C-alpha cells in the first residue's frame, strides 16, 4: 500500500510505536527552533538536563516576540539567550533579524526533515515539505538533548486542492475557508496534508501561510509536497543542495478527504473573536475600520508586502485609518528598501515597525477603545491585541491594504487590475545576524540578569487531591485567557513567581490570589481547553499556584502535553453533564491511587455529596511523569540524578 507524505516522514523518523492513529509514537527530531518568549524557559530546562551540547542536526534560537524594551527585562533575556546559545551549540538569530517562522522558512527548513519548535506556528515550515510541529519548551529541550518527541499518531486529513486562485484571492482565503469548514477544533489529532493540481499554483510563501494557520485548526501540523516550486524557492535562497522531492504515492490512503476548488474562493475575513468565524468580505457589509496592521508569521513575506506596496503606490491611506506594517524578516525588509517598495509604503502613510511579532502578540499598536482593526495575523482572540473591547478581523494582505485606503472593510477585487508579483529568482542573502555557536564553549559565560529566575520545581503527585474548583470556564478557552501576553506581562516570561500573578487575569483578576490562599485547587473547563499558543507558562504558572488538575470536556493538544509535563492532571468528563453539576467554589476530592488503571478516576464533590467519573487517557509513560510531578522530575528519576 502506498504512503502519504506524513507516513513517509514519520516512518523514517520513528523511534517507538506503530503508525496507527491514536497510538503513542515517538520520533527523532532533526531540527529545533525556539523564540524568546518560550525560549528562556526551554534553555533553563535544557541546562538542567546537564547535556553539554545540543544533539540535533540544527537548533536555532530566535528573538522576535519581546523586542519592545520598556525596561531591562527583555534585554536581559536576549543576552541570556545569546550566551546560552553560543555555549550549547545553538544558532542565534538576533532581534531585528525577523520572525522565527519566516526566517526558518527562508534559511533553514529542509523538506523531509522533522522540526520541533516551542511555538505553535512552527508548522509554517510545512510549506516546504517539512514535518514541523509546535510543542512546549520542555519537549523542545528534551529534543535538543537528543531525546525523542512523543505524540499520538495523528489521523491524516487530505485537503485536495483543484483549480487556481482568482485575481485578488489569496492563500489566506484558502486557510480561512478550511477554518470555516473544520472550525478551531476540527484539526485536533490530525495532520493536514495538501495535494492535488491546485498545489502547483501556489508558491512556497503561499503554502506557508496555509500551513501556518493550520495551527488555528488545532492540527498537529500541516504539510505540502516538496516539488519543483519548492526547488525554485530553495534555489532563490541558495539552498538547492538541501532540496529533496517528496510527494504522496499515487495509491496513498488518508483518514478523510476534503476538496477545495481554489477557483471558487472569494476574499474572506475571520470576524471577532475566533479565527473560524469566517465570512465573505462582500457579505460582512460596510464596516468602518480604524486600524490596519500588516505583518506576522502568517503574511509578511516578500510577495505579500510587494503586493501591498503595489496597492499603496501613489495613493494615501484613509484619514481615519492608522496603518502599521511589520515585515517578516530582515531579508524581506531590506529587499523592499532596496527596490523602492518601502518608499511607496511610507509615502502612503504607513507606520513601519521592526521585523518582529509586535502587534500580533500585543507588543504595541493596541487599537483605540472599541476600534475595528483589520490584521493579516492568525489569531483574533478577545483582548490579545491589548485592547479588551477591540474587534479584530483577520484578512489577506490584499484586503488589508485595500481597507487601509478606503477606511471600510474592502474586498480587494474593488481595486481593479490585479498586481502580479512573482517569487524572485534570487533573494537577498545575508546571514550576518545569525550568530553561529562558539567553537570553544568554555570561553562563554552565560549571562543571567535579575529577570531570570530559577525554574520552580513541583512535588510528587499526592494520593489524594483535595481543593476548590477555583474557576469554571466555557468552551475554547485559549492560552491567552489562561496566561495573557502583551507588553506588560511578556517581559515576565523568565520569572514564574511574577508572571503567575496574571494567570486568568482577564477573566478573574482575583484568581492568582485566591489560588495561593487556598493552597491550589482545580480548574473546570469546556471543550478545546487551552487552544492557541504553545506557551508552557499556561501550565507552569498554574502549577506554581498549586493547580493539581484541570477537569475539562476536551483539551487542545499542545496545552494538554504541557499540563502533563508540569505534573498537572488533564482529566475529561466521562459524562459531560457532570460539568454542569460543578459550581465554582465546590470542594472536590480525587483519589489518584487508581491512576494506572483503565477504569478512570472518581471525583467526589464534597460540597454536593455526589461523585462522578473522569478519564485521563494518559499513556503509561505519562502516568509516571504525572506521578513524579512532571517531566523534569521524571527524567531526573530515570537517570538517577
Ligand atoms: C502566539 O502566537 O501566541 C505565540 C506568542 O507565538 C505563542 C508562543 C508564546 O506564547 O510565546 C505560540 O503561538 O506558541
Ligand atoms: Fe509571533 Fe504572532 Fe506568529 Fe505567534 S502568531 S509567532 S506572536 S507573529
XYZ file of C-alpha atoms and ligand atoms in Angstrom:
663
model
C 0.000 0.000 0.000
C 1.295 3.432 -0.882
C 2.231 6.004 1.713
C 1.259 9.607 2.181
C 3.883 12.270 2.967
C 3.149 12.165 6.695
C 3.729 8.410 6.843
C 6.921 8.735 4.826
C 8.456 11.283 7.182
C 7.176 9.752 10.407
C 8.173 6.288 9.165
C 11.739 7.394 8.541
C 11.959 9.061 11.974
C 10.037 6.536 14.060
C 11.737 5.531 17.309
C 8.902 3.685 19.026
C 5.298 2.676 18.465
C 3.269 1.859 15.400
C 1.799 4.270 12.899
C -1.799 3.549 13.915
C -3.804 6.690 14.521
C -4.397 7.439 18.185
C -1.492 5.256 19.387
C 1.528 6.790 21.100
C 4.628 7.016 18.933
C 7.954 8.720 19.350
C 10.032 10.290 16.600
C 13.563 11.600 16.130
C 13.823 15.350 15.780
C 16.313 16.766 13.237
C 15.929 20.473 13.935
C 14.566 22.622 16.751
C 13.610 26.252 16.987
C 12.738 28.419 19.941
C 11.632 32.016 20.241
C 12.496 34.285 23.143
C 9.126 34.238 24.935
C 9.243 30.459 25.323
C 12.984 30.054 24.827
C 14.288 31.287 28.158
C 12.396 28.518 29.984
C 13.319 25.939 27.348
C 17.031 26.713 27.777
C 16.834 26.742 31.584
C 15.267 23.297 31.273
C 17.902 22.173 28.773
C 20.610 23.393 31.126
C 19.036 21.455 33.998
C 19.415 18.260 31.940
C 23.191 18.575 32.011
C 23.775 17.827 28.297
C 26.949 19.679 27.179
C 25.981 20.343 23.520
C 22.744 20.006 21.524
C 22.407 16.683 19.745
C 20.139 17.797 16.911
C 21.350 18.442 13.365
C 20.436 22.088 13.838
C 18.965 24.172 16.631
C 18.137 27.848 16.261
C 17.169 30.373 18.935
C 15.228 33.371 17.616
C 14.426 36.670 19.293
C 11.232 38.080 17.811
C 8.494 38.310 20.444
C 9.735 40.505 23.290
C 11.577 43.138 21.351
C 9.868 46.148 22.897
C 12.373 47.063 25.566
C 10.466 49.151 28.101
C 12.763 48.061 30.924
C 15.788 45.850 31.440
C 13.801 42.576 31.401
C 13.626 41.768 27.688
C 17.164 42.924 27.021
C 18.361 40.697 29.879
C 16.561 37.773 28.298
C 18.167 38.480 24.917
C 21.642 38.388 26.464
C 20.887 35.192 28.314
C 19.628 33.600 25.083
C 22.630 34.771 23.071
C 25.183 33.456 25.528
C 23.471 30.163 26.263
C 23.112 29.542 22.512
C 26.820 30.138 21.966
C 27.687 27.734 24.772
C 25.438 24.821 23.847
C 25.814 24.692 20.072
C 22.751 26.679 19.017
C 22.494 29.265 16.229
C 21.247 32.630 17.476
C 19.070 34.862 15.317
C 19.411 38.361 16.747
C 16.483 40.674 17.454
C 15.821 42.534 14.212
C 16.565 39.534 12.024
C 12.935 38.543 11.787
C 10.106 36.326 12.946
C 11.253 32.787 13.682
C 8.929 31.029 11.229
C 9.619 33.368 8.324
C 13.395 33.207 8.837
C 13.343 29.443 9.326
C 11.428 29.024 6.072
C 13.907 31.232 4.241
C 17.177 29.998 5.662
C 16.884 26.598 7.391
C 13.825 24.483 6.610
C 14.533 21.222 4.752
C 11.922 19.020 3.046
C 11.542 15.564 4.586
C 13.094 16.515 7.918
C 11.442 16.946 11.310
C 11.344 20.265 13.154
C 10.133 20.781 16.708
C 9.560 24.370 17.788
C 8.469 25.989 21.027
C 5.851 27.973 19.179
C 2.508 26.789 17.892
C 3.092 28.182 14.398
C 6.142 26.002 13.798
C 4.067 24.179 11.091
C 4.852 27.158 8.824
C 7.841 25.093 7.604
C 5.314 22.516 6.367
C 5.074 24.825 3.346
C 8.497 23.434 2.390
C 7.527 19.785 2.922
C 8.938 19.570 6.440
C 7.177 17.795 9.300
C 7.167 20.776 11.633
C 5.415 20.550 14.984
C 4.804 23.056 17.775
C 5.371 21.936 21.360
C 6.084 23.191 24.836
C 9.591 24.389 25.641
C 10.351 21.347 27.773
C 9.608 18.966 24.892
C 11.914 21.051 22.716
C 14.607 20.967 25.405
C 14.365 17.160 25.502
C 14.684 17.041 21.697
C 17.765 19.297 21.854
C 19.252 16.800 24.277
C 18.725 14.065 21.680
C 15.566 12.669 23.275
C 12.544 11.502 21.314
C 9.384 13.529 20.826
C 6.250 11.671 21.891
C 2.876 12.211 20.293
C -0.210 10.230 19.445
C -0.105 9.153 15.810
C -2.458 11.655 14.188
C -5.066 10.902 11.568
C -4.127 12.285 8.171
C -6.656 14.562 6.515
C -6.070 15.124 2.833
C -7.025 18.532 1.533
C -7.231 18.192 -2.228
C -6.804 21.498 -4.000
C -8.131 21.928 -7.512
C -8.382 24.992 -9.746
C -6.441 28.218 -9.326
C -6.949 31.299 -7.172
C -8.659 34.150 -8.977
C -7.012 37.579 -9.024
C -7.109 39.249 -5.592
C -7.972 35.980 -3.858
C -5.146 34.953 -1.597
C -3.582 31.999 0.249
C -5.138 33.467 3.389
C -8.563 32.811 1.874
C -7.689 29.132 1.394
C -6.983 28.617 5.067
C -9.911 30.799 6.130
C -12.140 28.562 4.009
C -10.721 25.490 5.739
C -11.298 27.101 9.133
C -14.867 27.805 8.083
C -15.307 24.146 7.139
C -13.425 22.481 10.002
C -13.589 25.024 12.899
C -10.892 25.675 15.503
C -11.386 22.160 16.888
C -11.615 20.332 13.565
C -7.914 19.631 13.199
C -7.311 18.192 16.667
C -5.458 14.864 16.421
C -4.892 15.373 12.699
C -2.193 16.273 10.225
C -3.474 18.207 7.237
C -1.763 17.066 4.069
C -2.276 19.024 0.860
C -2.355 17.509 -2.610
C -3.963 17.991 -5.988
C -3.428 20.044 -9.108
C -4.016 23.285 -7.217
C -0.806 22.802 -5.193
C 1.314 23.635 -8.251
C -0.317 27.051 -8.497
C 0.849 28.091 -5.010
C 4.290 29.496 -4.171
C 6.200 28.396 -1.057
C 5.294 31.535 0.937
C 1.632 30.998 -0.016
C 1.832 27.381 1.116
C 3.476 28.597 4.335
C 0.568 30.974 5.025
C -1.734 27.966 4.782
C 0.338 25.605 6.956
C 0.965 28.401 9.478
C -2.731 28.855 10.158
C -3.297 25.127 10.330
C -2.382 25.767 13.971
C -5.732 27.555 14.282
C -7.491 24.347 13.223
C -5.909 22.675 16.239
C -3.997 20.380 13.860
C -0.742 18.701 14.890
C 0.765 20.118 11.731
C 0.096 20.721 8.034
C 2.286 19.753 5.125
C 2.669 20.368 1.392
C 4.601 18.201 -1.066
C 8.142 19.236 -1.964
C 8.139 19.789 -5.724
C 9.608 21.960 -8.486
C 8.118 25.065 -6.870
C 9.886 24.175 -3.628
C 13.114 23.684 -5.535
C 12.691 27.100 -7.161
C 12.245 28.760 -3.776
C 15.239 26.982 -2.288
C 17.372 27.885 -5.317
C 16.406 31.522 -4.860
C 17.561 31.164 -1.239
C 20.811 29.487 -2.488
C 19.877 26.308 -0.655
C 19.032 23.949 -3.505
C 21.501 21.380 -2.161
C 19.049 20.755 0.685
C 16.119 20.083 -1.636
C 14.607 16.639 -1.987
C 11.450 15.715 -3.814
C 8.648 14.471 -1.609
C 5.108 13.578 -2.522
C 2.473 11.050 -1.601
C 2.385 7.755 -3.505
C -0.413 7.660 -6.073
C -2.212 4.952 -4.063
C -1.687 6.635 -0.680
C -4.651 6.459 1.663
C -5.950 9.070 4.067
C -8.349 9.047 7.007
C -10.502 11.682 5.358
C -10.535 13.904 2.280
C -11.725 17.491 1.895
C -11.815 19.120 -1.535
C -11.336 22.806 -2.099
C -11.632 24.300 -5.551
C -9.357 27.339 -5.457
C -11.272 28.906 -8.353
C -14.426 29.079 -6.209
C -12.892 31.077 -3.369
C -13.553 34.736 -2.649
C -11.834 37.213 -0.313
C -12.866 36.432 3.251
C -12.285 37.590 6.804
C -12.404 35.941 10.210
C -14.661 38.068 12.387
C -14.242 38.677 16.116
C -13.253 36.761 18.223
C -12.332 33.461 16.624
C -10.309 32.502 13.523
C -13.140 30.213 12.402
C -15.834 32.894 12.456
C -15.324 33.322 8.710
C -17.477 35.190 6.197
C -17.055 36.615 2.696
C -15.924 40.224 2.910
C -18.630 41.354 0.487
C -21.232 39.827 2.804
C -19.918 41.372 6.029
C -21.276 44.704 4.865
C -19.979 48.225 5.261
C -17.723 48.247 8.275
C -15.739 51.371 9.180
C -12.204 50.424 10.194
C -9.903 52.452 12.432
C -6.732 50.403 12.225
C -4.996 48.067 9.756
C -1.913 46.032 10.640
C 0.052 44.010 8.112
C 2.656 41.523 9.256
C 3.114 38.427 11.481
C 4.459 34.983 10.673
C 1.344 34.316 8.575
C 1.521 37.065 5.988
C 4.644 39.159 5.826
C 6.667 37.512 3.084
C 8.343 39.391 0.251
C 5.494 38.708 -2.187
C 2.850 39.697 0.384
C 4.497 43.034 1.071
C 5.366 43.733 -2.565
C 1.687 43.390 -3.423
C 0.779 45.672 -0.513
C 3.329 48.205 -1.781
C 1.851 47.917 -5.270
C -1.649 48.627 -3.927
C -0.469 51.626 -1.888
C 1.826 53.088 -4.564
C 0.921 56.657 -5.417
C -2.059 56.677 -3.020
C -2.689 57.860 0.545
C -4.338 55.878 3.286
C -7.779 56.951 4.522
C -7.553 59.795 7.076
C -9.330 57.833 9.794
C -7.120 54.743 9.490
C -3.826 54.012 11.208
C -1.822 51.549 9.085
C 1.163 49.706 10.559
C 3.413 47.306 8.706
C 5.969 44.881 10.172
C 7.997 42.952 7.569
C 8.509 39.289 8.468
C 12.258 39.198 8.149
C 15.292 41.338 7.584
C 15.619 39.726 4.151
C 12.135 40.952 3.210
C 12.684 44.372 4.798
C 15.996 45.021 3.099
C 14.710 43.872 -0.298
C 11.756 46.268 -0.006
C 14.108 49.057 0.990
C 16.491 48.440 -1.900
C 13.863 48.112 -4.623
C 11.956 51.231 -3.575
C 8.748 49.494 -2.447
C 9.359 50.676 1.112
C 9.265 54.268 -0.128
C 5.843 53.623 -1.685
C 4.607 52.214 1.616
C 5.984 55.125 3.650
C 4.654 57.677 1.216
C 1.135 56.228 1.501
C 1.234 56.950 5.233
C 2.123 53.599 6.807
C 3.859 53.359 10.149
C 6.813 50.998 9.791
C 7.545 48.636 12.660
C 10.582 46.497 13.257
C 10.654 42.971 11.862
C 9.150 41.090 14.785
C 5.842 39.690 16.068
C 4.949 43.094 17.507
C 1.198 43.820 17.497
C 0.344 40.144 16.847
C 1.262 39.376 20.443
C 0.059 42.674 21.846
C 3.543 44.217 21.841
C 2.452 47.705 20.906
C -0.110 49.134 18.444
C -3.064 48.274 20.673
C -6.111 49.788 18.967
C -8.299 52.509 20.475
C -11.310 51.620 22.631
C -13.889 49.597 20.756
C -11.952 50.005 17.487
C -12.310 47.748 14.469
C -8.875 46.573 13.371
C -8.128 44.500 10.278
C -4.997 42.401 10.606
C -3.192 39.876 8.431
C -2.421 37.769 11.507
C -3.614 34.321 12.530
C -5.367 34.916 15.851
C -8.132 37.328 16.817
C -8.836 36.138 20.334
C -10.554 38.659 22.554
C -8.121 41.019 24.261
C -4.995 39.650 22.517
C -4.469 42.987 20.751
C -4.047 44.641 24.146
C -7.441 46.412 23.931
C -10.141 44.402 25.655
C -13.060 45.685 23.564
C -11.309 45.937 20.178
C -12.801 43.963 17.296
C -10.122 42.151 15.327
C -10.795 40.893 11.784
C -8.258 38.624 10.097
C -7.830 39.031 6.344
C -5.314 38.797 3.498
C -2.654 41.483 2.909
C -4.549 42.500 -0.248
C -7.792 43.019 1.679
C -5.915 44.805 4.475
C -4.211 47.230 2.087
C -7.484 47.929 0.220
C -9.168 48.567 3.581
C -6.427 50.986 4.630
C -7.106 53.038 1.504
C -10.896 53.037 1.773
C -11.400 53.244 5.548
C -14.002 50.452 5.413
C -13.514 46.699 5.204
C -12.931 46.246 1.464
C -12.989 43.321 -0.918
C -9.677 43.758 -2.799
C -11.397 42.938 -6.094
C -12.704 46.505 -5.948
C -9.145 47.687 -6.607
C -9.370 46.903 -10.315
C -6.483 45.401 -12.222
C -4.591 42.690 -10.340
C -0.970 43.280 -9.380
C 1.081 40.230 -10.319
C 4.123 39.615 -8.085
C 6.484 36.748 -8.824
C 8.687 34.976 -6.303
C 12.141 36.456 -7.033
C 14.767 34.296 -8.732
C 17.239 35.382 -6.100
C 16.567 36.599 -2.585
C 18.994 38.918 -0.863
C 21.058 36.665 1.332
C 22.897 37.989 4.361
C 23.074 35.746 7.396
C 25.260 38.089 9.406
C 22.575 38.461 12.077
C 22.512 34.717 12.644
C 25.368 34.014 15.015
C 26.915 30.546 14.923
C 27.667 28.834 18.247
C 31.095 29.207 19.861
C 33.733 26.716 18.888
C 35.064 26.570 22.426
C 32.116 26.568 24.862
C 34.399 27.009 27.870
C 35.059 30.611 26.803
C 31.374 31.506 27.121
C 29.834 32.766 30.318
C 26.040 32.546 30.372
C 24.736 35.961 31.399
C 21.720 35.988 33.708
C 20.254 39.354 34.561
C 17.961 39.796 37.546
C 14.913 38.948 35.388
C 15.999 35.323 35.030
C 14.628 33.412 37.985
C 15.313 29.731 38.630
C 12.803 27.140 37.468
C 10.158 26.288 40.046
C 10.060 22.622 40.996
C 6.966 20.553 41.515
C 6.379 17.872 44.134
C 5.362 14.271 43.539
C 1.654 13.704 42.988
C -0.078 13.108 46.341
C -2.523 10.181 46.656
C -5.406 12.470 47.437
C -6.042 15.733 45.657
C -8.444 17.929 47.538
C -9.318 21.525 46.836
C -11.785 24.014 45.455
C -12.990 24.372 41.900
C -11.299 27.757 41.689
C -12.667 28.732 38.296
C -15.247 27.361 35.875
C -14.919 28.405 32.233
C -16.684 27.576 28.936
C -15.549 26.148 25.575
C -12.498 27.170 23.503
C -10.590 28.834 26.344
C -7.275 29.946 24.834
C -3.840 30.062 26.388
C -4.195 33.843 26.004
C -7.021 33.605 28.564
C -5.004 31.359 30.874
C -1.684 33.197 30.651
C -2.109 36.503 28.849
C 0.745 38.037 26.811
C 1.158 41.690 25.789
C 3.734 44.354 26.511
C 3.183 44.360 30.277
C 3.187 40.625 31.005
C 5.533 39.158 28.364
C 8.698 40.582 29.940
C 7.994 38.316 32.926
C 8.284 35.072 30.944
C 11.573 34.198 32.712
C 10.149 34.948 36.131
C 7.444 32.452 37.052
C 6.658 33.844 40.534
C 5.970 37.251 38.993
C 4.082 36.087 35.875
C 1.863 33.678 37.813
C 0.146 36.680 39.365
C -1.508 37.235 35.946
C -2.981 33.754 35.438
C -6.573 34.204 34.183
C -6.260 37.917 34.944
C -8.504 38.867 32.013
C -11.307 36.610 33.247
C -10.943 36.893 37.017
C -8.330 39.238 38.429
C -8.616 37.591 41.857
C -7.683 34.121 40.540
C -3.989 34.090 41.462
C -4.570 35.398 44.982
C -7.447 33.013 45.568
C -5.386 30.062 44.324
C -2.451 30.963 46.563
C -4.676 31.486 49.566
C -6.395 28.146 49.053
C -3.068 26.373 48.530
C -4.107 25.412 44.993
C -7.175 23.681 43.606
C -8.851 22.784 40.317
C -9.926 24.440 37.065
C -13.121 23.351 35.312
C -13.111 23.784 31.528
C -15.313 23.145 28.483
C -14.278 21.814 25.064
C -10.899 22.547 23.443
C -9.452 23.882 26.687
C -6.048 25.520 26.093
C -6.307 26.151 22.339
C -3.859 28.503 20.684
C -0.293 29.085 21.713
C 2.326 26.574 22.843
C 3.297 28.701 25.839
C 4.072 26.312 28.664
C 3.635 29.219 31.058
C -0.088 28.405 30.779
C 0.769 25.188 32.672
C 3.886 26.240 34.573
C 2.323 29.292 36.221
C -0.849 27.427 37.312
C 1.459 24.708 38.667
C 3.272 27.367 40.665
C -0.113 28.487 42.047
C -0.816 24.914 43.182
C -3.287 23.797 40.492
C -3.390 19.995 40.636
C -5.819 19.075 37.877
C -7.909 20.572 35.094
C -11.294 18.892 34.532
C -12.479 19.682 31.019
C -14.728 18.352 28.251
C -11.705 18.151 25.935
C -8.201 19.621 25.561
C -6.079 21.171 22.821
C -3.039 19.001 22.027
C -0.077 21.196 22.983
C -1.631 22.517 26.150
C -2.578 19.028 27.307
C 1.029 17.892 26.763
C 2.276 20.928 28.688
C -0.022 20.127 31.617
C 1.407 16.606 31.752
C 4.964 17.934 31.502
C 4.393 20.044 34.593
C 2.547 17.420 36.594
C -0.996 18.786 36.279
C -3.618 16.100 35.620
C -5.651 16.713 32.429
C -8.983 14.993 33.153
C -12.037 14.713 30.913
C -15.626 14.076 31.978
C -16.969 10.603 31.190
C -20.437 12.131 31.213
C -20.379 15.780 30.115
C -23.423 16.532 32.258
C -21.124 16.344 35.274
C -19.560 19.583 34.027
C -22.928 21.248 34.719
C -23.123 19.805 38.217
C -19.962 21.530 39.439
C -20.237 25.068 40.735
C -17.294 27.380 41.281
C -16.005 27.073 44.859
C -17.265 23.454 45.231
C -14.717 21.362 47.123
C -13.601 18.318 45.105
C -11.551 15.301 46.083
C -9.775 12.919 43.715
C -8.041 9.731 44.752
C -5.095 9.218 42.396
C -4.173 5.701 43.565
C -6.022 4.272 40.504
C -4.146 6.434 38.007
C -2.551 3.428 36.341
C -5.927 1.677 35.830
C -8.067 1.839 32.720
C -11.180 2.434 34.808
C -10.605 6.183 35.214
C -10.773 8.161 38.429
C -13.589 9.059 40.758
C -14.161 12.666 41.737
C -16.081 13.362 44.927
C -17.923 16.623 45.083
C -17.711 17.138 48.852
C -19.873 20.250 48.712
C -22.745 18.403 46.983
C -22.164 14.927 48.419
C -22.064 13.432 44.908
C -19.425 11.641 42.858
C -18.646 11.196 39.166
C -16.106 9.603 36.841
C -13.342 11.235 34.839
C -10.863 9.785 32.312
C -7.249 10.754 31.915
C -6.228 8.974 28.670
C -2.608 9.056 29.783
C -0.115 6.572 28.376
C 1.810 4.511 30.980
C 4.788 6.829 30.407
C 2.645 9.901 31.054
C 1.219 8.321 34.215
C 4.763 8.025 35.552
C 5.520 11.630 34.553
C 2.438 12.874 36.415
C 3.278 10.776 39.478
C 6.809 12.191 39.544
C 5.399 15.733 39.450
C 6.360 16.463 35.847
C 8.822 15.584 33.095
C 11.895 17.166 34.685
C 11.444 15.190 37.917
C 10.700 12.060 35.870
C 13.841 12.479 33.758
C 15.949 13.051 36.875
C 14.466 9.911 38.455
C 15.082 7.901 35.305
C 18.715 8.998 35.053
C 19.234 8.622 38.808
C 20.310 12.282 39.320
C 1.440 33.196 19.936
O 1.239 33.449 18.757
O 0.530 33.111 20.780
C 2.863 32.961 20.398
C 3.240 34.096 21.235
O 3.720 32.931 19.287
C 2.891 31.628 21.126
C 4.103 31.362 21.876
C 4.188 32.125 23.155
O 3.189 32.262 23.862
O 5.297 32.523 23.466
C 2.599 30.409 20.265
O 1.838 30.511 19.340
O 3.059 29.295 20.583
Fe 4.783 35.806 16.508
Fe 2.228 36.226 16.072
Fe 3.493 34.367 14.747
Fe 2.998 33.999 17.345
S 1.495 34.153 15.708
S 4.952 33.605 16.259
S 3.223 36.106 18.068
S 3.887 36.563 14.627
